[in-house]
Tab-separated table of C-alpha atoms in Angstrom:
chain	number	residue	atom	x	y	z
A	488	MET	CA	-107.392	36.788	7.847
A	489	TYR	CA	-107.921	39.266	5.025
A	490	THR	CA	-111.549	39.127	3.924
A	491	LEU	CA	-112.654	39.481	0.320
A	492	ASP	CA	-116.159	39.905	-1.012
A	493	ALA	CA	-117.184	38.242	-4.296
A	494	GLN	CA	-116.186	41.275	-6.361
A	495	GLN	CA	-112.729	41.402	-4.758
A	496	GLN	CA	-112.271	37.658	-5.306
A	497	ASN	CA	-113.015	38.148	-9.006
A	498	LYS	CA	-110.516	41.005	-9.073
A	499	VAL	CA	-107.902	38.750	-7.453
A	500	LEU	CA	-108.466	36.026	-10.037
A	501	ASP	CA	-108.430	38.517	-12.938
A	502	SER	CA	-105.219	40.086	-11.656
A	503	PHE	CA	-103.593	36.677	-11.236
A	504	GLN	CA	-104.546	35.627	-14.765
A	505	ARG	CA	-103.182	38.898	-16.177
A	506	VAL	CA	-99.939	38.473	-14.215
A	507	VAL	CA	-99.488	34.908	-15.485
A	508	ASP	CA	-100.497	35.715	-19.074
A	509	LYS	CA	-98.107	38.671	-19.285
A	510	ARG	CA	-95.466	37.042	-17.041
A	511	ASP	CA	-95.263	40.383	-15.268
A	512	SER	CA	-95.376	40.717	-11.494
A	513	SER	CA	-95.754	44.494	-11.776
A	514	LEU	CA	-99.420	43.798	-12.620
A	515	ILE	CA	-100.159	42.297	-9.187
A	516	CYS	CA	-103.020	44.345	-7.729
A	517	GLU	CA	-103.310	45.244	-4.061
A	518	ASP	CA	-106.116	42.726	-3.411
A	519	LEU	CA	-104.072	39.884	-4.945
A	520	TYR	CA	-101.029	40.912	-2.905
A	521	ASN	CA	-103.038	41.070	0.329
A	522	HIS	CA	-104.695	37.719	-0.357
A	523	LEU	CA	-101.374	35.999	-1.060
A	524	ASN	CA	-99.688	37.600	1.919
A	525	LEU	CA	-102.449	37.343	4.523
A	526	ASN	CA	-104.420	34.258	3.456
A	527	CYS	CA	-101.912	32.096	1.601
A	528	ASN	CA	-98.674	32.198	3.597
A	529	PHE	CA	-96.632	34.209	1.106
A	530	ILE	CA	-93.847	36.400	2.469
A	531	SER	CA	-94.856	40.051	2.122
A	532	HIS	CA	-91.438	41.437	1.067
A	533	LEU	CA	-92.391	44.478	3.191
A	534	SER	CA	-94.750	46.059	0.650
A	535	LEU	CA	-96.641	45.520	-2.581
A	536	GLN	CA	-93.790	47.190	-4.459
A	537	GLY	CA	-91.225	44.941	-2.756
A	538	PHE	CA	-93.323	41.875	-3.612
A	539	ARG	CA	-93.594	42.943	-7.253
A	540	GLU	CA	-89.861	43.629	-7.459
A	541	TYR	CA	-88.914	40.322	-5.850
A	542	TYR	CA	-90.871	38.255	-8.382
A	543	TYR	CA	-89.987	40.405	-11.403
A	544	GLY	CA	-87.959	39.178	-14.374
A	545	ASP	CA	-85.910	36.066	-13.704
A	546	ASN	CA	-87.707	35.457	-10.389
A	547	PHE	CA	-91.151	35.254	-11.993
A	548	GLN	CA	-90.731	31.504	-12.491
A	549	GLU	CA	-90.434	31.133	-8.698
A	550	PHE	CA	-93.758	32.929	-8.235
A	551	PHE	CA	-95.469	30.841	-10.910
A	552	GLU	CA	-94.155	27.503	-9.612
A	553	GLN	CA	-95.788	28.052	-6.249
A	554	PHE	CA	-99.175	27.643	-7.963
A	555	ASP	CA	-98.378	24.915	-10.484
A	556	ARG	CA	-99.434	21.491	-9.204
A	557	ARG	CA	-96.749	19.921	-11.381
A	558	SER	CA	-93.971	21.818	-9.636
A	559	PRO	CA	-92.113	20.365	-6.646
A	560	HIS	CA	-91.956	23.968	-5.370
A	561	SER	CA	-95.727	24.321	-5.137
A	562	GLN	CA	-96.440	25.822	-1.722
A	563	TRP	CA	-100.040	24.669	-1.905
A	564	ARG	CA	-99.187	21.018	-1.304
A	565	GLU	CA	-98.330	21.442	2.363
A	566	ALA	CA	-99.350	24.951	3.372
A	567	PRO	CA	-101.262	24.346	6.613
A	568	GLY	CA	-102.688	27.819	7.104
A	569	ILE	CA	-104.680	28.260	3.909
A	570	SER	CA	-108.117	29.527	4.802
A	571	ARG	CA	-110.994	27.223	3.881
A	572	LYS	CA	-113.043	30.342	3.236
A	573	PHE	CA	-110.999	30.947	0.078
A	574	GLU	CA	-110.697	27.349	-1.059
A	575	ASP	CA	-112.611	27.987	-4.313
A	576	LEU	CA	-110.543	31.067	-5.139
A	577	ASN	CA	-107.266	29.338	-4.322
A	578	GLU	CA	-108.283	26.320	-6.386
A	579	ALA	CA	-109.041	28.644	-9.330
A	580	LEU	CA	-105.563	30.193	-9.035
A	581	ILE	CA	-103.956	26.754	-8.959
A	582	ASP	CA	-106.081	25.458	-11.841
A	583	TYR	CA	-105.168	28.445	-13.987
A	584	ALA	CA	-101.449	28.200	-13.269
A	585	SER	CA	-101.436	24.438	-13.754
A	586	SER	CA	-103.087	24.815	-17.159
A	587	GLN	CA	-100.287	27.057	-18.436
A	588	ASP	CA	-97.049	25.982	-20.064
A	589	LEU	CA	-94.840	28.662	-18.626
A	590	ILE	CA	-91.302	28.478	-19.849
A	591	LEU	CA	-89.326	31.641	-19.387
């Protein structure tokens, strides 16, 4: 498990909101990447740069849908390994994504 103090958790949430608002995976910070990869069952794509590149442009919708409760692709519905320690943070990510009308 990748641990995050309160300041890092705020940074993760801020980065996520910026990424969603700008629809730009190149804005994913290292703490957000590590949290998604190590605490939330995301595939690492070998590096932060690989992760950013994978979800860039046309693939951004795939990234977004994994957080949107309305999406059948939401990985949060059945992901068994999500750490309870980050339940509040993860819920904030989901709430933010689910409140957005993201149409690319």
